Backbone as CSV, one residue per row, in Angstrom:
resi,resn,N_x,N_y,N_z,CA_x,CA_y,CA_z,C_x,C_y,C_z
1,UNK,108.424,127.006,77.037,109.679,126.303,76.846,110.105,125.636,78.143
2,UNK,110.715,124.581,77.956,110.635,123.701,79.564,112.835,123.793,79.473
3,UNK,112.930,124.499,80.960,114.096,124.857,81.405,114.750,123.647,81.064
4,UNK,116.420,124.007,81.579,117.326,122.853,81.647,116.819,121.527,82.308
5,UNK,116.567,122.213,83.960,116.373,121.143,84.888,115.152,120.157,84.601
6,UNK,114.184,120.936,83.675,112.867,119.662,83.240,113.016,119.551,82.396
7,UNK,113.656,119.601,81.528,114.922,118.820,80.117,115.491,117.399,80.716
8,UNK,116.458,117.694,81.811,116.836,116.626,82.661,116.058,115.727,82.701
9,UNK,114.786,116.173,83.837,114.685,115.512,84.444,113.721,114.506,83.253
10,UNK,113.048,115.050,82.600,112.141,114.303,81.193,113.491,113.440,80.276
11,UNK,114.779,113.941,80.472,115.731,112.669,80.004,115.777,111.705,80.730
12,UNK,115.633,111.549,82.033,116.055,110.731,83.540,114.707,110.010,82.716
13,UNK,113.915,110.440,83.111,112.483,109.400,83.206,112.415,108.723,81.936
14,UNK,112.476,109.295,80.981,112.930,108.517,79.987,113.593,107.244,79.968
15,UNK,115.124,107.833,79.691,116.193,106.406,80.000,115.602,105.583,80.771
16,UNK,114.910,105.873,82.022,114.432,104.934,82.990,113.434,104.112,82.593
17,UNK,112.849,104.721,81.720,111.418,104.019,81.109,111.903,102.967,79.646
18,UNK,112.944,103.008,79.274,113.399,102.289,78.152,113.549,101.661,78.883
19,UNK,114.780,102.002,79.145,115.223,100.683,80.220,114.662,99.326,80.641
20,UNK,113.545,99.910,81.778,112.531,99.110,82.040,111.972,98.358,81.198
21,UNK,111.768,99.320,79.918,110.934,98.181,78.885,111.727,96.903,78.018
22,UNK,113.221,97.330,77.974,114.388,96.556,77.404,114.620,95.350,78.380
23,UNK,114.678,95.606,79.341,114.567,94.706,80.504,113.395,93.860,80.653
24,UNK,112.254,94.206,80.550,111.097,93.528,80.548,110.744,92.730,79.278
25,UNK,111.546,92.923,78.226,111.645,92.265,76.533,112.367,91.206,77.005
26,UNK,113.864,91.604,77.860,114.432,90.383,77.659,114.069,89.579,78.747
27,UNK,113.505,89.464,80.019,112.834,88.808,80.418,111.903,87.998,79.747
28,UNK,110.778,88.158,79.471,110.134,87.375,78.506,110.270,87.225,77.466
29,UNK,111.848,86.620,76.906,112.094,87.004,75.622,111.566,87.287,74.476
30,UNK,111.188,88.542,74.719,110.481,89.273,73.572,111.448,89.865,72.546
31,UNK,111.443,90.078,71.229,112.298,91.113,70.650,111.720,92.337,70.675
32,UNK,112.858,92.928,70.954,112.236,94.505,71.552,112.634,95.502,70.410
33,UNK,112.734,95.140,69.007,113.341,95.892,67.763,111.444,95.620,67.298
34,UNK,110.650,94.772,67.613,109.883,94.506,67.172,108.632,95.312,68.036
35,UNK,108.725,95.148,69.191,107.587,96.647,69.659,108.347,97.967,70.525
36,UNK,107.434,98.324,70.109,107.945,100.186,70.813,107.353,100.824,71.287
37,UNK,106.997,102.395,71.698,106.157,102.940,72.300,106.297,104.368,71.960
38,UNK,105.692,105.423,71.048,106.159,106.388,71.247,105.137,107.979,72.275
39,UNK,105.437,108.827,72.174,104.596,109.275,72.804,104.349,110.795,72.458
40,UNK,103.823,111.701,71.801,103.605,113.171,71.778,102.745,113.528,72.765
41,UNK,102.398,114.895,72.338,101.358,115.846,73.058,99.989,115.286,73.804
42,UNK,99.839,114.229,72.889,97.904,113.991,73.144,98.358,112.447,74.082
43,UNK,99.307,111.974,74.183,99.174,110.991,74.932,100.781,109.989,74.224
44,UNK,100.134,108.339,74.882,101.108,107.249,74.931,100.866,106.709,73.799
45,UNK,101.306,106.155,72.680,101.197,104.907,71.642,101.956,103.856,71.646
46,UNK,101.007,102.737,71.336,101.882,101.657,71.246,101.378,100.842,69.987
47,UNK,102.506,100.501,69.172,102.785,99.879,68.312,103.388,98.924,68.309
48,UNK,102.857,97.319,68.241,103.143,96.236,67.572,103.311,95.884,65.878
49,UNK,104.604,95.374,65.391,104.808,95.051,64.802,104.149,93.878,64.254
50,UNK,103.171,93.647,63.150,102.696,92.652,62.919,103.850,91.796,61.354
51,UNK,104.503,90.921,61.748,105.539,90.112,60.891,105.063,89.860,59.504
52,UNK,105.599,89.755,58.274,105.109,89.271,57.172,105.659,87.441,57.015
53,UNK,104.828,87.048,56.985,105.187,85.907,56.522,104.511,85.323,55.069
């Protein structure tokens, strides 16, 4: 079980890491409702939204 303080600190890095990526969407105006990133146990994923037209 991971204490308070690496609760924290895995919230800190977090927020920080959205952030960054919300920031980096609207820089290259990307829509950022349209890719995401999630992440469990075994690693990073990333998922693009492919549009229906």
């Amino acid at each position: 079980l991971l204490t308070i303080d690496r609760k924290r600190t895995r919230m800190r890095i977090s927020q920080a890491c959205l952030a960054r990526f919300f920031n980096r969407c609207k820089q290259n105006k990307m829509d950022s409702k349209r890719r995401f990133i999630t992440v469990d146990k075994t690693g990073i994923h990333h998922y693009l939204h492919q549009s229906e037209k």
